[in-house]
Structure formats: structure tokens, C-alpha cells
Short mmCIF file of C-alpha atoms and ligand atoms in Angstrom, two decimals:
data_model
loop_
_atom_site.label_atom_id
_atom_site.label_comp_id
_atom_site.label_asym_id
_atom_site.label_seq_id
_atom_site.Cartn_x
_atom_site.Cartn_y
_atom_site.Cartn_z
CA MET A 1 -4.08 11.78 0.37
CA THR A 2 -5.48 10.61 2.84
CA VAL A 3 -7.08 7.54 2.35
CA SER A 4 -10.34 7.33 2.80
CA ALA A 5 -11.78 4.12 3.85
CA ASP A 6 -14.36 3.54 1.62
CA ALA A 7 -11.36 4.81 -1.54
CA PHE A 8 -8.65 1.77 0.48
CA ALA A 9 -12.00 -0.97 -0.34
CA ASP A 10 -13.11 0.16 -3.55
CA ASP A 11 -9.62 -0.02 -4.03
CA VAL A 12 -9.20 -3.42 -3.11
CA ARG A 13 -11.82 -4.92 -4.33
CA ALA A 14 -11.15 -4.16 -7.76
CA HIS A 15 -7.50 -5.74 -7.44
CA LEU A 16 -8.95 -8.43 -6.41
CA MET A 17 -11.01 -9.23 -8.79
CA ARG A 18 -8.46 -8.61 -11.41
CA THR A 19 -7.24 -11.86 -13.81
CA PRO A 20 -4.68 -12.57 -12.28
CA ARG A 21 -5.88 -10.96 -8.60
CA GLN A 22 -3.70 -8.32 -7.41
CA LEU A 23 -3.82 -5.80 -4.77
CA PRO A 24 -2.69 -1.64 -4.93
CA THR A 25 0.69 -1.30 -4.37
CA ALA A 26 0.60 1.99 -2.83
CA TYR A 27 -1.38 0.78 0.52
CA LEU A 28 1.66 -1.55 1.30
CA TYR A 29 2.86 2.16 2.81
CA ASP A 30 0.95 2.60 6.07
CA ALA A 31 2.80 3.02 9.27
CA LEU A 32 4.56 -0.33 10.28
CA GLY A 33 5.19 -1.06 6.24
CA SER A 34 6.90 2.62 6.10
CA ALA A 35 9.12 1.46 8.60
CA LEU A 36 9.52 -2.30 7.52
CA PHE A 37 10.69 -0.63 3.32
CA GLU A 38 13.48 1.64 5.33
CA SER A 39 14.34 -1.75 7.14
CA ILE A 40 14.40 -3.24 4.04
CA CYS A 41 17.00 -0.52 2.88
CA GLU A 42 19.21 -1.54 5.34
CA LEU A 43 19.90 -5.38 4.09
CA PRO A 44 23.14 -6.88 2.76
CA TRP A 45 21.20 -7.37 -0.14
CA TYR A 46 18.49 -4.69 -0.53
CA PRO A 47 21.58 -2.01 -2.20
CA VAL A 48 19.40 0.57 -4.11
CA ALA A 49 19.74 2.98 -1.73
CA ARG A 50 23.21 2.32 -0.34
CA ALA A 51 24.15 2.67 -3.92
CA GLU A 52 22.01 5.51 -4.34
CA ALA A 53 23.32 7.39 -1.44
CA ARG A 54 26.99 6.65 -3.07
CA LEU A 55 26.14 8.49 -6.00
CA ILE A 56 23.96 11.35 -4.60
CA ALA A 57 27.21 12.22 -1.77
CA ARG A 58 30.14 11.94 -4.77
CA HIS A 59 27.99 14.49 -7.33
CA ALA A 60 25.93 16.52 -5.80
CA ARG A 61 27.71 19.45 -5.82
CA ASP A 62 27.84 18.68 -10.40
CA VAL A 63 23.76 18.76 -9.65
CA PHE A 64 23.36 21.46 -8.33
CA ARG A 65 26.51 23.18 -10.47
CA ARG A 66 23.51 23.45 -13.10
CA PHE A 67 21.63 26.09 -11.39
CA GLY A 68 21.78 29.60 -10.95
CA GLU A 69 18.97 30.57 -8.35
CA LEU A 70 17.76 27.73 -7.30
CA SER A 71 14.35 28.54 -5.24
CA THR A 72 12.23 25.49 -5.55
CA ILE A 73 13.35 21.87 -5.24
CA VAL A 74 10.34 19.22 -5.29
CA GLU A 75 10.63 15.27 -4.02
CA LEU A 76 7.72 13.44 -5.48
CA GLY A 77 7.87 10.11 -2.69
CA SER A 78 9.92 11.79 -0.50
CA GLY A 79 10.00 8.84 1.78
CA SER A 80 11.72 9.89 5.12
CA GLY A 81 13.61 12.45 3.64
CA GLU A 82 17.03 11.24 3.98
CA LYS A 83 17.71 11.45 0.48
CA LEU A 84 17.28 14.78 -0.05
CA ARG A 85 18.66 16.01 3.09
CA LEU A 86 21.96 13.71 1.90
CA LEU A 87 21.43 15.91 -1.59
CA LEU A 88 21.04 18.75 0.21
CA GLU A 89 23.72 18.56 2.99
CA SER A 90 26.58 17.36 0.19
CA GLY A 91 25.90 19.05 -2.83
CA TYR A 92 23.59 22.63 -2.23
CA ASN A 93 25.84 26.05 -2.43
CA GLY A 94 26.13 26.71 1.27
CA SER A 95 27.11 30.90 -0.26
CA ARG A 96 23.51 31.14 -1.64
CA THR A 97 21.46 30.81 1.83
CA SER A 98 22.29 34.45 1.74
CA SER A 99 19.48 34.62 -0.87
CA ARG A 100 17.05 36.96 -0.01
CA ARG A 101 14.55 33.93 -0.67
CA PRO A 102 15.14 30.15 1.44
CA LEU A 103 14.55 26.99 -0.84
CA ALA A 104 10.87 25.85 -1.07
CA LEU A 105 10.88 22.35 -0.60
CA HIS A 106 7.94 21.15 -1.91
CA LEU A 107 7.63 17.04 -0.94
CA VAL A 108 4.83 14.52 -2.05
CA ASP A 109 3.89 11.46 -0.73
CA VAL A 110 1.57 9.55 0.22
CA SER A 111 2.44 8.53 3.60
CA ALA A 112 1.51 11.07 6.50
CA THR A 113 3.93 8.89 8.67
CA ALA A 114 6.76 9.66 6.20
CA LEU A 115 5.92 12.94 5.34
CA ARG A 116 6.05 14.19 8.91
CA GLN A 117 9.15 12.29 9.12
CA ALA A 118 10.87 13.84 6.19
CA GLU A 119 9.37 16.94 7.10
CA ARG A 120 10.63 17.32 10.28
CA ALA A 121 14.78 15.95 9.30
CA LEU A 122 14.31 18.50 6.60
CA SER A 123 12.61 21.44 8.85
CA GLU A 124 16.64 21.67 10.50
CA LEU A 125 17.76 22.83 7.23
CA ASP A 126 19.02 26.32 7.66
CA HIS A 127 17.17 28.69 4.94
CA VAL A 128 14.60 25.91 3.16
CA ARG A 129 11.14 26.19 3.66
CA VAL A 130 9.09 23.12 3.50
CA ILE A 131 5.88 22.58 2.04
CA ALA A 132 4.45 18.52 2.39
CA HIS A 133 1.90 17.31 0.13
CA GLU A 134 -0.28 14.26 1.05
CA ARG A 135 -0.90 14.02 -2.27
CA SER A 136 -0.12 11.01 -5.40
CA TYR A 137 2.38 12.43 -7.49
CA GLU A 138 -0.63 13.21 -9.67
CA THR A 139 -1.65 15.10 -7.16
CA GLY A 140 0.80 16.24 -5.97
CA LEU A 141 2.54 17.47 -9.22
CA ASP A 142 -0.78 19.23 -10.17
CA GLU A 143 -0.75 21.11 -6.77
CA TYR A 144 2.50 22.42 -7.31
CA ALA A 145 2.02 23.69 -10.90
CA MET A 146 -0.64 25.66 -9.78
CA ASP A 147 1.22 27.52 -7.47
CA ARG A 148 4.78 27.18 -8.98
CA HIS A 149 6.06 31.72 -9.51
CA PRO A 150 7.23 32.51 -13.10
CA ALA A 151 10.51 33.19 -11.58
CA ASP A 152 10.89 29.42 -9.57
CA GLN A 153 13.88 28.05 -10.78
CA ALA A 154 13.39 24.15 -9.65
CA LEU A 155 14.45 20.59 -9.94
CA MET A 156 12.10 18.38 -9.83
CA VAL A 157 13.64 14.85 -7.31
CA PHE A 158 12.58 10.88 -7.91
CA LEU A 159 14.55 8.89 -6.52
CA GLY A 160 15.29 5.35 -4.30
CA SER A 161 14.04 3.87 -7.95
CA ASN A 162 10.55 4.97 -7.14
CA ILE A 163 9.70 4.75 -11.02
CA GLY A 164 10.96 1.35 -10.94
CA ASN A 165 7.13 0.54 -9.51
CA PHE A 166 5.45 1.19 -12.56
CA ASP A 167 4.97 -0.11 -15.57
CA ARG A 168 6.31 1.62 -18.75
CA ASP A 169 3.41 3.21 -20.12
CA GLY A 170 2.86 3.95 -16.84
CA ALA A 171 6.58 5.57 -16.20
CA GLY A 172 5.67 7.07 -19.36
CA ALA A 173 2.80 8.42 -18.40
CA LEU A 174 4.87 10.03 -14.98
CA LEU A 175 7.76 11.57 -17.12
CA GLY A 176 5.15 13.86 -19.13
CA HIS A 177 3.18 15.04 -16.22
CA MET A 178 6.51 16.07 -14.72
CA ARG A 179 7.34 17.37 -17.78
CA ALA A 180 4.56 19.41 -18.21
CA SER A 181 4.79 20.61 -14.43
CA LEU A 182 7.90 22.21 -15.58
CA GLN A 183 9.37 25.04 -17.26
CA PRO A 184 12.48 25.01 -19.41
CA GLY A 185 15.52 25.48 -18.37
CA ASP A 186 15.03 23.12 -14.99
CA ALA A 187 15.69 19.72 -14.10
CA LEU A 188 14.92 16.35 -12.76
CA LEU A 189 16.99 14.47 -11.09
CA ILE A 190 15.74 10.09 -10.70
CA GLY A 191 17.06 7.02 -9.09
CA ALA A 192 16.58 3.91 -11.39
CA ASP A 193 18.02 0.82 -10.12
CA LEU A 194 19.22 -1.54 -13.45
CA VAL A 195 18.77 -5.31 -14.64
CA LYS A 196 21.30 -7.26 -13.05
CA PRO A 197 22.23 -11.33 -12.14
CA ALA A 198 18.54 -12.45 -11.52
CA SER A 199 19.88 -14.69 -8.55
CA THR A 200 20.90 -10.98 -6.52
CA LEU A 201 17.64 -10.05 -7.59
CA ARG A 202 15.52 -12.85 -6.15
CA LEU A 203 17.45 -11.95 -2.51
CA ALA A 204 16.92 -8.45 -3.08
CA TYR A 205 13.17 -9.46 -3.68
CA ASP A 206 12.99 -12.45 -1.11
CA ASP A 207 15.65 -11.96 1.55
CA PRO A 208 16.71 -14.50 3.86
CA LEU A 209 15.40 -12.56 7.33
CA GLY A 210 11.65 -12.02 5.88
CA VAL A 211 12.13 -8.49 6.18
CA THR A 212 10.62 -8.25 2.63
CA ALA A 213 8.28 -10.96 3.00
CA ALA A 214 6.78 -9.22 6.58
CA PHE A 215 6.50 -6.24 3.99
CA ASN A 216 4.76 -7.36 1.72
CA ARG A 217 1.95 -9.79 4.05
CA ASN A 218 1.36 -6.39 6.18
CA LEU A 219 -0.76 -5.62 3.58
CA LEU A 220 -3.52 -8.03 4.24
CA VAL A 221 -2.93 -6.91 8.41
CA ARG A 222 -3.45 -3.79 6.72
CA ILE A 223 -6.75 -4.33 5.37
CA ASN A 224 -7.95 -6.65 8.06
CA ARG A 225 -7.66 -3.94 10.48
CA GLU A 226 -9.13 -1.80 8.42
CA LEU A 227 -11.93 -3.24 6.39
CA GLY A 228 -12.51 -5.49 8.64
CA GLY A 229 -11.31 -8.07 6.79
CA ASN A 230 -9.93 -12.09 7.41
CA PHE A 231 -7.04 -13.43 5.61
CA ASP A 232 -5.21 -15.10 7.50
CA VAL A 233 -1.83 -13.96 7.24
CA CYS A 234 0.40 -17.52 8.02
CA GLN A 235 -0.95 -18.66 4.77
CA PHE A 236 0.13 -16.95 2.18
CA ALA A 237 3.76 -17.04 1.26
CA HIS A 238 5.36 -14.07 0.19
CA ARG A 239 7.40 -15.03 -2.88
CA ALA A 240 9.36 -12.75 -5.73
CA VAL A 241 10.23 -13.81 -9.46
CA TRP A 242 12.36 -11.95 -11.79
CA ALA A 243 10.30 -11.59 -14.69
CA PRO A 244 13.08 -11.15 -17.45
CA GLU A 245 11.04 -10.49 -20.56
CA ALA A 246 9.13 -7.83 -18.84
CA SER A 247 11.96 -6.78 -16.72
CA ARG A 248 10.74 -7.05 -12.98
CA VAL A 249 10.67 -8.01 -10.51
CA GLU A 250 7.16 -9.09 -9.18
CA MET A 251 6.07 -9.92 -5.54
CA HIS A 252 3.32 -11.86 -4.42
CA LEU A 253 1.63 -13.52 -1.80
CA VAL A 254 0.59 -17.08 -2.40
CA SER A 255 -2.56 -18.67 -1.00
CA ARG A 256 -0.66 -22.40 1.10
CA VAL A 257 -3.61 -23.49 0.69
CA SER A 258 -7.96 -23.68 -0.75
CA GLN A 259 -9.27 -21.32 1.50
CA ARG A 260 -11.93 -18.02 1.38
CA VAL A 261 -11.58 -15.08 2.94
CA ARG A 262 -13.61 -12.18 3.22
CA ILE A 263 -12.93 -8.60 3.99
CA GLY A 264 -15.94 -5.91 5.34
CA ALA A 265 -18.16 -8.70 6.99
CA GLN A 266 -15.91 -8.74 9.79
CA GLY A 267 -18.44 -6.44 11.14
CA PRO A 268 -18.47 -2.28 10.72
CA ARG A 269 -14.86 -0.91 10.38
CA ALA A 270 -13.86 1.77 12.77
CA ASP A 271 -14.52 4.90 10.96
CA ASN A 272 -18.13 4.07 9.59
CA ALA A 273 -19.13 7.08 8.85
CA GLY A 274 -20.27 7.11 5.14
CA GLY A 275 -22.06 2.63 5.76
CA ALA A 276 -19.50 -0.98 5.51
CA ALA A 277 -17.95 -1.63 3.38
CA ASP A 278 -19.31 -3.66 0.19
CA LEU A 279 -18.37 -7.32 0.71
CA VAL A 280 -15.69 -9.34 -0.89
CA ASP A 281 -16.15 -12.86 -0.14
CA ILE A 282 -13.35 -14.87 -2.63
CA THR A 283 -12.26 -18.71 -2.60
CA PHE A 284 -8.07 -18.46 -3.12
CA ALA A 285 -7.09 -21.84 -4.86
CA GLU A 286 -4.18 -23.51 -3.17
CA ASN A 287 -1.27 -21.80 -5.03
CA GLU A 288 -3.11 -19.10 -6.53
CA SER A 289 -1.44 -16.09 -5.90
CA ILE A 290 -1.96 -12.16 -5.84
CA TRP A 291 0.07 -9.42 -7.08
CA THR A 292 1.16 -7.12 -5.17
CA GLU A 293 4.66 -4.71 -7.11
CA SER A 294 6.43 -4.83 -10.08
CA SER A 295 9.88 -3.50 -10.12
CA TYR A 296 10.81 -3.17 -13.19
CA LYS A 297 14.29 -2.67 -13.78
CA TYR A 298 16.44 -0.53 -16.50
CA SER A 299 19.16 0.03 -18.56
CA PRO A 300 21.41 2.74 -18.65
CA GLU A 301 20.39 3.15 -22.00
CA GLU A 302 17.08 2.67 -21.66
CA LEU A 303 16.10 5.11 -19.49
CA VAL A 304 17.13 8.94 -21.31
CA LEU A 305 15.18 7.36 -24.05
CA ASN A 306 12.06 6.88 -21.47
CA LEU A 307 13.50 10.67 -20.74
CA GLN A 308 14.34 12.31 -24.07
CA GLN A 309 10.15 11.20 -25.52
CA THR A 310 8.74 13.39 -22.32
CA GLY A 311 10.43 16.66 -22.89
CA PHE A 312 13.74 16.33 -21.22
CA ARG A 313 17.57 16.44 -22.50
CA LEU A 314 19.89 14.25 -21.11
CA LEU A 315 22.43 16.07 -19.17
CA LYS A 316 24.60 13.81 -16.64
CA GLN A 317 23.74 10.40 -16.41
CA TRP A 318 26.49 8.59 -12.64
CA ILE A 319 26.49 4.79 -12.69
CA ASP A 320 27.25 2.71 -9.46
CA ARG A 321 28.54 0.17 -11.68
CA ASP A 322 29.64 -2.28 -8.05
CA ASP A 323 25.08 -2.18 -7.86
CA GLY A 324 24.40 -1.69 -10.35
CA PHE A 325 22.24 1.74 -10.29
CA ALA A 326 22.35 4.81 -12.26
CA LEU A 327 21.44 8.47 -11.35
CA THR A 328 20.08 10.67 -14.00
CA LEU A 329 19.81 14.95 -14.42
CA ALA A 330 17.75 15.63 -17.70
CA GLU A 331 16.83 19.05 -18.30
CA ALA A 332 12.77 19.98 -19.39
CA VAL A 333 13.90 21.27 -22.88
C1 LIG B 401 10.14 1.64 -3.60
N1 LIG B 401 10.67 1.41 -4.11
C2 LIG B 401 11.00 1.28 -5.33
C3 LIG B 401 10.73 -0.29 -3.54
C4 LIG B 401 10.91 -1.09 -5.51
O1 LIG B 401 12.32 -1.72 -5.17
O2 LIG B 401 9.83 -1.84 -5.75
C5 LIG B 401 9.93 -1.47 -3.32
C6 LIG B 401 10.21 -2.16 -2.44
N2 LIG B 401 9.57 -4.47 -2.51
C7 LIG B 401 10.61 -4.73 -1.90
N3 LIG B 401 11.80 -4.55 -1.70
C8 LIG B 401 11.64 -2.66 -2.06
#
């Protein structure tokens, strides 16, 4: 989705007017945000990507063994493409490359930067055809479903615990949408971070190097740049909160002082073809927060239940006990 400045402005305004104030999570991932997220994945305190990579490397062959002639992989939230590349390199049977048609890789991601990186990383592999969808998950799924050949056999992959950034209802709705884009016998491979001690989770989302803080605050930098905002970035503190009753880590930006922020008042935006954005003019109280992200954490059983409730049957679940992460393979029924 090439997000227009107007859509961005509308989303920002609507979310900031909510109680409590919010900003839409998807906008964390501009070029710098995507790079910061890749850095987060290298941090010793954020083991999600490494735990998942270990499981993929160990069990990828089991995943592909389930298929006769796989024709398509659809990845939601492909990011840099590294996860899918590892899955293919670790498990995709080389002998299948003798089949006539190359394996179609549909990559769905809202970040243009990430998609370009993923396209590069995956196009280097033999016998694949990469189709990039710069779209939201839902629109990307619809595009794929409209395009698919009835004889295709598909594996959908949703890795990196991206499911965790949806609330329970949203996750159910998205799983239902995935199921609707698949046919019986297709499969879904999903990676999800599990509930773990509060202190471990707090460190994962408020690291001593401040990389996650930079990732969070960069959203304000982006709003200043793209929408003509005047956020004083230093006056907003990063805060990560574990909310056990909701089983989620929340990221917030907390106003250090009482301050007024205006968006769209700094003159016209660079691409101001369709008129100036409406003005946002907010006075933040000291300690008032903007909620920017939720990362829901799961139990293995809840994941399986969610899959069953949305039209899937469990095939296999692999768990990394060291870092609390589950990789689950399910079949569309
Ligand atoms: C992309 N997503 C699954 C990450 C998460 O853990 O919620 C994003 C992230 N936010 C802070 N650190 C990582």
C-alpha cells in the first residue's frame, strides 16, 4: 500500500483523538523504522527472531514433507525476506525444482523498503517467481485469492510473531481472512511469541541500548517529516508495559511535560497535491501517553484453539522452550 499523505493524516488524527490517545502501529515501519526493527531483532534481549529461526532451521523439512507438489507460498509481513529465505533454504526439497513451474512467492507487506529488500533476497533463489504486493494483509490476501489457480497448492506463512500485533478479535478476523483465501488441503505456518516472565518481556521491549525507544519515537519523527508536525521528540519518553490481564506488552510514548503539539500547521506538505491536511492541535498533559503498539503473547494451546475456530486443523506444533516461541503448522479444512 503506497499510503497517501491524506490517509496517513486521517489515521493519525483519528487515533490521536481516541481515549486513551493512540497512533496506528503500521506507521512505525518507514525506511528508518524498518531498519530499526531489523536492529531490534539483533538485540540479545529480543529473542523472537532467533528463536523462530532456530525452529525453522530445525523443522523446515517437516513442513515441506507434507506437500505433494507445492506451487505457491504466500507470506504476510515478509519484512526483509530473511525468514522465508531460511525456510526455503532449510527445507524446500531441491528435487522439486525439476517441476515445470517455478514456485510462486507472493509477498505481502505495507513497507515498500522491506518489500524491495525481500524481493532482492528471494529472487536470488533458484526456480522461484516473486510477486510483491505492497498492500495491507487483507488487500494482499484478496489480490492473491483472486489470482489463484484452482489446482494450486499453497502454503501461507505468517512469521515473526506478527499475529501478536493484533488484538484477540483482530487476530481471529485475520485468521478467518487467511482461511478464506485458502482451499482445503492448503496449509498455514504461523510463528508466535509465548507468554514469559514479566521482567523478560519488559527488557525485550525496553532494551538497555535504547533501540526499541528509537523505533517507537521515530513515529513522531515521521509525522513531523511527512505531515508537518512539530513534536519535540525529546519530550516524549518510551515506555513498555506488560499488562498480564490482557496478555500483552504495550508500547507508549509518554509526554514528559505539559506541551502543545500541532500537525499540519508547519506549512504545506511536500506532496501537497490534494490540499493541506486538517490541523491537529493537541495539548498533552504531563505524563499523558500515546499508545503506539500492542504485542499479544500466547500460550501454545490458545494458538491451536484460535486456528481450530477459524477453519484450520493442527498438523504440528514445535516449541522453543529456551525463549518461549511456537511455530505451528495447520491445515485448511
Ligand atoms: C513486528 N512485531 C511482531 C514486533 C513485536 O514484537 O511486536 C515489533 C516490535 N515492537 C517492539 N519490538 C519489536
